């Protein structure tokens, strides 16, 4: 996020602001999820735990 222009604004955190934020989040989560167009493939064949 630091590469994007602008700033983080956390106010006003009042009831009306939070209600509008909740409405926006509901709208985002109601969007259809597109079908996956890729198939997972690991970049490594052997996995090790570093010590």
mmCIF file with all atom_site columns, N, CA and C in Angstrom:
data_model
loop_
_atom_site.group_PDB
_atom_site.id
_atom_site.type_symbol
_atom_site.label_atom_id
_atom_site.label_alt_id
_atom_site.label_comp_id
_atom_site.label_asym_id
_atom_site.label_entity_id
_atom_site.label_seq_id
_atom_site.pdbx_PDB_ins_code
_atom_site.Cartn_x
_atom_site.Cartn_y
_atom_site.Cartn_z
_atom_site.occupancy
_atom_site.B_iso_or_equiv
_atom_site.pdbx_formal_charge
_atom_site.auth_seq_id
_atom_site.auth_comp_id
_atom_site.auth_asym_id
_atom_site.auth_atom_id
_atom_site.pdbx_PDB_model_num
ATOM 1   N N  . UNK A 1 1  ? 0.811   -1.191  0.000   1.00 0.00 ? 1  UNK A N  1
ATOM 2   C CA . UNK A 1 1  ? 0.000   0.000   0.000   1.00 0.00 ? 1  UNK A CA 1
ATOM 3   C C  . UNK A 1 1  ? 0.854   1.256   0.000   1.00 0.00 ? 1  UNK A C  1
ATOM 4   N N  . UNK A 1 2  ? 2.083   1.174   0.436   1.00 0.00 ? 2  UNK A N  1
ATOM 5   C CA . UNK A 1 2  ? 2.898   2.372   0.508   1.00 0.00 ? 2  UNK A CA 1
ATOM 6   C C  . UNK A 1 2  ? 3.260   2.911   -0.870  1.00 0.00 ? 2  UNK A C  1
ATOM 7   N N  . UNK A 1 3  ? 3.121   2.122   -1.910  1.00 0.00 ? 3  UNK A N  1
ATOM 8   C CA . UNK A 1 3  ? 3.437   2.586   -3.272  1.00 0.00 ? 3  UNK A CA 1
ATOM 9   C C  . UNK A 1 3  ? 2.266   3.297   -3.926  1.00 0.00 ? 3  UNK A C  1
ATOM 10  N N  . UNK A 1 4  ? 1.123   3.287   -3.292  1.00 0.00 ? 4  UNK A N  1
ATOM 11  C CA . UNK A 1 4  ? -0.054  3.931   -3.869  1.00 0.00 ? 4  UNK A CA 1
ATOM 12  C C  . UNK A 1 4  ? -0.149  5.371   -3.392  1.00 0.00 ? 4  UNK A C  1
ATOM 13  N N  . UNK A 1 5  ? -0.625  6.259   -4.242  1.00 0.00 ? 5  UNK A N  1
ATOM 14  C CA . UNK A 1 5  ? -0.786  7.639   -3.793  1.00 0.00 ? 5  UNK A CA 1
ATOM 15  C C  . UNK A 1 5  ? -1.932  7.757   -2.795  1.00 0.00 ? 5  UNK A C  1
ATOM 16  N N  . UNK A 1 6  ? -1.848  8.742   -1.942  1.00 0.00 ? 6  UNK A N  1
ATOM 17  C CA . UNK A 1 6  ? -2.916  8.986   -0.991  1.00 0.00 ? 6  UNK A CA 1
ATOM 18  C C  . UNK A 1 6  ? -2.488  8.685   0.423   1.00 0.00 ? 6  UNK A C  1
ATOM 19  N N  . UNK A 1 7  ? -3.453  8.624   1.312   1.00 0.00 ? 7  UNK A N  1
ATOM 20  C CA . UNK A 1 7  ? -3.177  8.392   2.723   1.00 0.00 ? 7  UNK A CA 1
ATOM 21  C C  . UNK A 1 7  ? -4.305  7.569   3.341   1.00 0.00 ? 7  UNK A C  1
ATOM 22  N N  . UNK A 1 8  ? -4.010  6.949   4.449   1.00 0.00 ? 8  UNK A N  1
ATOM 23  C CA . UNK A 1 8  ? -5.018  6.184   5.177   1.00 0.00 ? 8  UNK A CA 1
ATOM 24  C C  . UNK A 1 8  ? -5.771  7.142   6.087   1.00 0.00 ? 8  UNK A C  1
ATOM 25  N N  . UNK A 1 9  ? -7.085  7.142   5.956   1.00 0.00 ? 9  UNK A N  1
ATOM 26  C CA . UNK A 1 9  ? -7.911  8.009   6.805   1.00 0.00 ? 9  UNK A CA 1
ATOM 27  C C  . UNK A 1 9  ? -8.818  7.135   7.646   1.00 0.00 ? 9  UNK A C  1
ATOM 28  N N  . UNK A 1 10 ? -8.651  7.195   8.932   1.00 0.00 ? 10 UNK A N  1
ATOM 29  C CA . UNK A 1 10 ? -9.433  6.361   9.835   1.00 0.00 ? 10 UNK A CA 1
ATOM 30  C C  . UNK A 1 10 ? -10.514 7.143   10.571  1.00 0.00 ? 10 UNK A C  1
ATOM 31  N N  . UNK A 1 11 ? -10.729 8.372   10.190  1.00 0.00 ? 11 UNK A N  1
ATOM 32  C CA . UNK A 1 11 ? -11.804 9.103   10.814  1.00 0.00 ? 11 UNK A CA 1
ATOM 33  C C  . UNK A 1 11 ? -12.653 9.747   9.740   1.00 0.00 ? 11 UNK A C  1
ATOM 34  N N  . UNK A 1 12 ? -13.867 10.056  9.921   1.00 0.00 ? 12 UNK A N  1
ATOM 35  C CA . UNK A 1 12 ? -14.564 9.952   11.196  1.00 0.00 ? 12 UNK A CA 1
ATOM 36  C C  . UNK A 1 12 ? -15.093 8.539   11.427  1.00 0.00 ? 12 UNK A C  1
ATOM 37  N N  . UNK A 1 13 ? -14.824 7.985   12.565  1.00 0.00 ? 13 UNK A N  1
ATOM 38  C CA . UNK A 1 13 ? -15.337 6.664   12.919  1.00 0.00 ? 13 UNK A CA 1
ATOM 39  C C  . UNK A 1 13 ? -16.629 6.837   13.720  1.00 0.00 ? 13 UNK A C  1
ATOM 40  N N  . UNK A 1 14 ? -17.654 7.341   13.062  1.00 0.00 ? 14 UNK A N  1
ATOM 41  C CA . UNK A 1 14 ? -18.946 7.483   13.728  1.00 0.00 ? 14 UNK A CA 1
ATOM 42  C C  . UNK A 1 14 ? -19.919 6.454   13.165  1.00 0.00 ? 14 UNK A C  1
ATOM 43  N N  . UNK A 1 15 ? -21.105 6.409   13.698  1.00 0.00 ? 15 UNK A N  1
ATOM 44  C CA . UNK A 1 15 ? -22.089 5.398   13.320  1.00 0.00 ? 15 UNK A CA 1
ATOM 45  C C  . UNK A 1 15 ? -22.457 5.472   11.835  1.00 0.00 ? 15 UNK A C  1
ATOM 46  N N  . UNK A 1 16 ? -22.631 6.658   11.285  1.00 0.00 ? 16 UNK A N  1
ATOM 47  C CA . UNK A 1 16 ? -23.005 6.802   9.873   1.00 0.00 ? 16 UNK A CA 1
ATOM 48  C C  . UNK A 1 16 ? -21.882 6.300   8.960   1.00 0.00 ? 16 UNK A C  1
ATOM 49  N N  . UNK A 1 17 ? -20.652 6.606   9.313   1.00 0.00 ? 17 UNK A N  1
ATOM 50  C CA . UNK A 1 17 ? -19.500 6.152   8.536   1.00 0.00 ? 17 UNK A CA 1
ATOM 51  C C  . UNK A 1 17 ? -19.418 4.637   8.548   1.00 0.00 ? 17 UNK A C  1
ATOM 52  N N  . UNK A 1 18 ? -19.558 4.048   9.710   1.00 0.00 ? 18 UNK A N  1
ATOM 53  C CA . UNK A 1 18 ? -19.482 2.595   9.825   1.00 0.00 ? 18 UNK A CA 1
ATOM 54  C C  . UNK A 1 18 ? -20.636 1.912   9.101   1.00 0.00 ? 18 UNK A C  1
ATOM 55  N N  . UNK A 1 19 ? -21.821 2.509   9.131   1.00 0.00 ? 19 UNK A N  1
ATOM 56  C CA . UNK A 1 19 ? -22.973 1.941   8.432   1.00 0.00 ? 19 UNK A CA 1
ATOM 57  C C  . UNK A 1 19 ? -22.733 1.933   6.924   1.00 0.00 ? 19 UNK A C  1
ATOM 58  N N  . UNK A 1 20 ? -22.180 3.031   6.372   1.00 0.00 ? 20 UNK A N  1
ATOM 59  C CA . UNK A 1 20 ? -21.892 3.092   4.946   1.00 0.00 ? 20 UNK A CA 1
ATOM 60  C C  . UNK A 1 20 ? -20.781 2.111   4.580   1.00 0.00 ? 20 UNK A C  1
ATOM 61  N N  . UNK A 1 21 ? -19.790 1.968   5.447   1.00 0.00 ? 21 UNK A N  1
ATOM 62  C CA . UNK A 1 21 ? -18.714 1.007   5.211   1.00 0.00 ? 21 UNK A CA 1
ATOM 63  C C  . UNK A 1 21 ? -19.270 -0.411  5.159   1.00 0.00 ? 21 UNK A C  1
ATOM 64  N N  . UNK A 1 22 ? -20.176 -0.737  6.074   1.00 0.00 ? 22 UNK A N  1
ATOM 65  C CA . UNK A 1 22 ? -20.790 -2.062  6.087   1.00 0.00 ? 22 UNK A CA 1
ATOM 66  C C  . UNK A 1 22 ? -21.596 -2.306  4.809   1.00 0.00 ? 22 UNK A C  1
ATOM 67  N N  . UNK A 1 23 ? -22.335 -1.312  4.349   1.00 0.00 ? 23 UNK A N  1
ATOM 68  C CA . UNK A 1 23 ? -23.097 -1.452  3.099   1.00 0.00 ? 23 UNK A CA 1
ATOM 69  C C  . UNK A 1 23 ? -22.166 -1.719  1.918   1.00 0.00 ? 23 UNK A C  1
ATOM 70  N N  . UNK A 1 24 ? -21.053 -1.014  1.887   1.00 0.00 ? 24 UNK A N  1
ATOM 71  C CA . UNK A 1 24 ? -20.080 -1.196  0.811   1.00 0.00 ? 24 UNK A CA 1
ATOM 72  C C  . UNK A 1 24 ? -19.506 -2.603  0.844   1.00 0.00 ? 24 UNK A C  1
ATOM 73  N N  . UNK A 1 25 ? -19.166 -3.088  2.023   1.00 0.00 ? 25 UNK A N  1
ATOM 74  C CA . UNK A 1 25 ? -18.609 -4.428  2.153   1.00 0.00 ? 25 UNK A CA 1
ATOM 75  C C  . UNK A 1 25 ? -19.619 -5.497  1.746   1.00 0.00 ? 25 UNK A C  1
ATOM 76  N N  . UNK A 1 26 ? -20.884 -5.312  2.078   1.00 0.00 ? 26 UNK A N  1
ATOM 77  C CA . UNK A 1 26 ? -21.925 -6.255  1.668   1.00 0.00 ? 26 UNK A CA 1
ATOM 78  C C  . UNK A 1 26 ? -22.005 -6.293  0.142   1.00 0.00 ? 26 UNK A C  1
ATOM 79  N N  . UNK A 1 27 ? -21.957 -5.118  -0.495  1.00 0.00 ? 27 UNK A N  1
ATOM 80  C CA . UNK A 1 27 ? -22.028 -5.058  -1.959  1.00 0.00 ? 27 UNK A CA 1
ATOM 81  C C  . UNK A 1 27 ? -20.827 -5.763  -2.592  1.00 0.00 ? 27 UNK A C  1
ATOM 82  N N  . UNK A 1 28 ? -19.649 -5.581  -2.018  1.00 0.00 ? 28 UNK A N  1
ATOM 83  C CA . UNK A 1 28 ? -18.449 -6.234  -2.554  1.00 0.00 ? 28 UNK A CA 1
ATOM 84  C C  . UNK A 1 28 ? -18.578 -7.748  -2.441  1.00 0.00 ? 28 UNK A C  1
ATOM 85  N N  . UNK A 1 29 ? -19.039 -8.222  -1.306  1.00 0.00 ? 29 UNK A N  1
ATOM 86  C CA . UNK A 1 29 ? -19.125 -9.669  -1.085  1.00 0.00 ? 29 UNK A CA 1
ATOM 87  C C  . UNK A 1 29 ? -20.277 -10.325 -1.842  1.00 0.00 ? 29 UNK A C  1
ATOM 88  N N  . UNK A 1 30 ? -21.169 -9.544  -2.427  1.00 0.00 ? 30 UNK A N  1
ATOM 89  C CA . UNK A 1 30 ? -22.246 -10.108 -3.232  1.00 0.00 ? 30 UNK A CA 1
ATOM 90  C C  . UNK A 1 30 ? -21.856 -10.256 -4.699  1.00 0.00 ? 30 UNK A C  1
ATOM 91  N N  . UNK A 1 31 ? -20.695 -9.747  -5.076  1.00 0.00 ? 31 UNK A N  1
ATOM 92  C CA . UNK A 1 31 ? -20.244 -9.874  -6.459  1.00 0.00 ? 31 UNK A CA 1
ATOM 93  C C  . UNK A 1 31 ? -19.933 -11.334 -6.773  1.00 0.00 ? 31 UNK A C  1
ATOM 94  N N  . UNK A 1 32 ? -20.191 -11.767 -8.000  1.00 0.00 ? 32 UNK A N  1
ATOM 95  C CA . UNK A 1 32 ? -19.880 -13.150 -8.363  1.00 0.00 ? 32 UNK A CA 1
ATOM 96  C C  . UNK A 1 32 ? -18.367 -13.370 -8.420  1.00 0.00 ? 32 UNK A C  1
ATOM 97  N N  . UNK A 1 33 ? -17.952 -14.552 -8.028  1.00 0.00 ? 33 UNK A N  1
ATOM 98  C CA . UNK A 1 33 ? -16.539 -14.905 -8.068  1.00 0.00 ? 33 UNK A CA 1
ATOM 99  C C  . UNK A 1 33 ? -16.254 -15.554 -9.418  1.00 0.00 ? 33 UNK A C  1
ATOM 100 N N  . UNK A 1 34 ? -15.308 -15.012 -10.169 1.00 0.00 ? 34 UNK A N  1
ATOM 101 C CA . UNK A 1 34 ? -15.031 -15.593 -11.482 1.00 0.00 ? 34 UNK A CA 1
ATOM 102 C C  . UNK A 1 34 ? -14.409 -16.980 -11.345 1.00 0.00 ? 34 UNK A C  1
ATOM 103 N N  . UNK A 1 35 ? -14.611 -17.774 -12.363 1.00 0.00 ? 35 UNK A N  1
ATOM 104 C CA . UNK A 1 35 ? -14.047 -19.117 -12.384 1.00 0.00 ? 35 UNK A CA 1
ATOM 105 C C  . UNK A 1 35 ? -12.528 -19.018 -12.428 1.00 0.00 ? 35 UNK A C  1
ATOM 106 N N  . UNK A 1 36 ? -11.855 -19.885 -11.676 1.00 0.00 ? 36 UNK A N  1
ATOM 107 C CA . UNK A 1 36 ? -10.394 -19.878 -11.665 1.00 0.00 ? 36 UNK A CA 1
ATOM 108 C C  . UNK A 1 36 ? -9.875  -20.275 -13.037 1.00 0.00 ? 36 UNK A C  1
ATOM 109 N N  . UNK A 1 37 ? -8.910  -19.531 -13.540 1.00 0.00 ? 37 UNK A N  1
ATOM 110 C CA . UNK A 1 37 ? -8.372  -19.801 -14.870 1.00 0.00 ? 37 UNK A CA 1
ATOM 111 C C  . UNK A 1 37 ? -6.964  -20.375 -14.812 1.00 0.00 ? 37 UNK A C  1
ATOM 112 N N  . UNK A 1 38 ? -6.573  -20.849 -13.679 1.00 0.00 ? 38 UNK A N  1
ATOM 113 C CA . UNK A 1 38 ? -5.245  -21.415 -13.554 1.00 0.00 ? 38 UNK A CA 1
ATOM 114 C C  . UNK A 1 38 ? -5.318  -22.700 -12.735 1.00 0.00 ? 38 UNK A C  1
ATOM 115 N N  . UNK A 1 39 ? -4.298  -23.483 -12.833 1.00 0.00 ? 39 UNK A N  1
ATOM 116 C CA . UNK A 1 39 ? -4.209  -24.709 -12.050 1.00 0.00 ? 39 UNK A CA 1
ATOM 117 C C  . UNK A 1 39 ? -2.959  -24.622 -11.205 1.00 0.00 ? 39 UNK A C  1
ATOM 118 N N  . UNK A 1 40 ? -3.087  -24.936 -9.936  1.00 0.00 ? 40 UNK A N  1
ATOM 119 C CA . UNK A 1 40 ? -1.962  -24.831 -9.014  1.00 0.00 ? 40 UNK A CA 1
ATOM 120 C C  . UNK A 1 40 ? -0.852  -25.799 -9.402  1.00 0.00 ? 40 UNK A C  1
ATOM 121 N N  . UNK A 1 41 ? 0.372   -25.322 -9.366  1.00 0.00 ? 41 UNK A N  1
ATOM 122 C CA . UNK A 1 41 ? 1.555   -26.149 -9.581  1.00 0.00 ? 41 UNK A CA 1
ATOM 123 C C  . UNK A 1 41 ? 2.664   -25.598 -8.690  1.00 0.00 ? 41 UNK A C  1
ATOM 124 N N  . UNK A 1 42 ? 3.273   -26.438 -7.910  1.00 0.00 ? 42 UNK A N  1
ATOM 125 C CA . UNK A 1 42 ? 4.335   -26.022 -7.008  1.00 0.00 ? 42 UNK A CA 1
ATOM 126 C C  . UNK A 1 42 ? 5.584   -25.656 -7.788  1.00 0.00 ? 42 UNK A C  1
ATOM 127 N N  . UNK A 1 43 ? 6.324   -24.669 -7.290  1.00 0.00 ? 43 UNK A N  1
ATOM 128 C CA . UNK A 1 43 ? 7.582   -24.280 -7.917  1.00 0.00 ? 43 UNK A CA 1
ATOM 129 C C  . UNK A 1 43 ? 8.728   -25.196 -7.482  1.00 0.00 ? 43 UNK A C  1
ATOM 130 N N  . UNK A 1 44 ? 8.534   -25.906 -6.389  1.00 0.00 ? 44 UNK A N  1
ATOM 131 C CA . UNK A 1 44 ? 9.587   -26.784 -5.879  1.00 0.00 ? 44 UNK A CA 1
ATOM 132 C C  . UNK A 1 44 ? 9.064   -28.211 -5.806  1.00 0.00 ? 44 UNK A C  1
ATOM 133 N N  . UNK A 1 45 ? 9.973   -29.169 -5.913  1.00 0.00 ? 45 UNK A N  1
ATOM 134 C CA . UNK A 1 45 ? 9.568   -30.574 -5.817  1.00 0.00 ? 45 UNK A CA 1
ATOM 135 C C  . UNK A 1 45 ? 9.899   -31.163 -4.459  1.00 0.00 ? 45 UNK A C  1
ATOM 136 N N  . UNK A 1 46 ? 10.906  -30.591 -3.776  1.00 0.00 ? 46 UNK A N  1
ATOM 137 C CA . UNK A 1 46 ? 11.293  -31.078 -2.468  1.00 0.00 ? 46 UNK A CA 1
ATOM 138 C C  . UNK A 1 46 ? 11.164  -29.936 -1.461  1.00 0.00 ? 46 UNK A C  1
ATOM 139 N N  . UNK A 1 47 ? 10.450  -30.189 -0.393  1.00 0.00 ? 47 UNK A N  1
ATOM 140 C CA . UNK A 1 47 ? 10.262  -29.169 0.624   1.00 0.00 ? 47 UNK A CA 1
ATOM 141 C C  . UNK A 1 47 ? 11.067  -29.506 1.857   1.00 0.00 ? 47 UNK A C  1
ATOM 142 N N  . UNK A 1 48 ? 11.794  -28.534 2.366   1.00 0.00 ? 48 UNK A N  1
ATOM 143 C CA . UNK A 1 48 ? 12.594  -28.742 3.569   1.00 0.00 ? 48 UNK A CA 1
ATOM 144 C C  . UNK A 1 48 ? 12.279  -27.642 4.567   1.00 0.00 ? 48 UNK A C  1
ATOM 145 N N  . UNK A 1 49 ? 12.464  -27.961 5.836   1.00 0.00 ? 49 UNK A N  1
ATOM 146 C CA . UNK A 1 49 ? 12.251  -26.987 6.901   1.00 0.00 ? 49 UNK A CA 1
ATOM 147 C C  . UNK A 1 49 ? 13.619  -26.419 7.272   1.00 0.00 ? 49 UNK A C  1
ATOM 148 N N  . UNK A 1 50 ? 13.814  -25.099 7.169   1.00 0.00 ? 50 UNK A N  1
ATOM 149 C CA . UNK A 1 50 ? 15.117  -24.516 7.518   1.00 0.00 ? 50 UNK A CA 1
ATOM 150 C C  . UNK A 1 50 ? 15.324  -24.550 9.026   1.00 0.00 ? 50 UNK A C  1
ATOM 151 N N  . UNK A 1 51 ? 16.564  -24.723 9.433   1.00 0.00 ? 51 UNK A N  1
ATOM 152 C CA . UNK A 1 51 ? 16.906  -24.733 10.875  1.00 0.00 ? 51 UNK A CA 1
ATOM 153 C C  . UNK A 1 51 ? 17.630  -23.499 11.278  1.00 0.00 ? 51 UNK A C  1
#
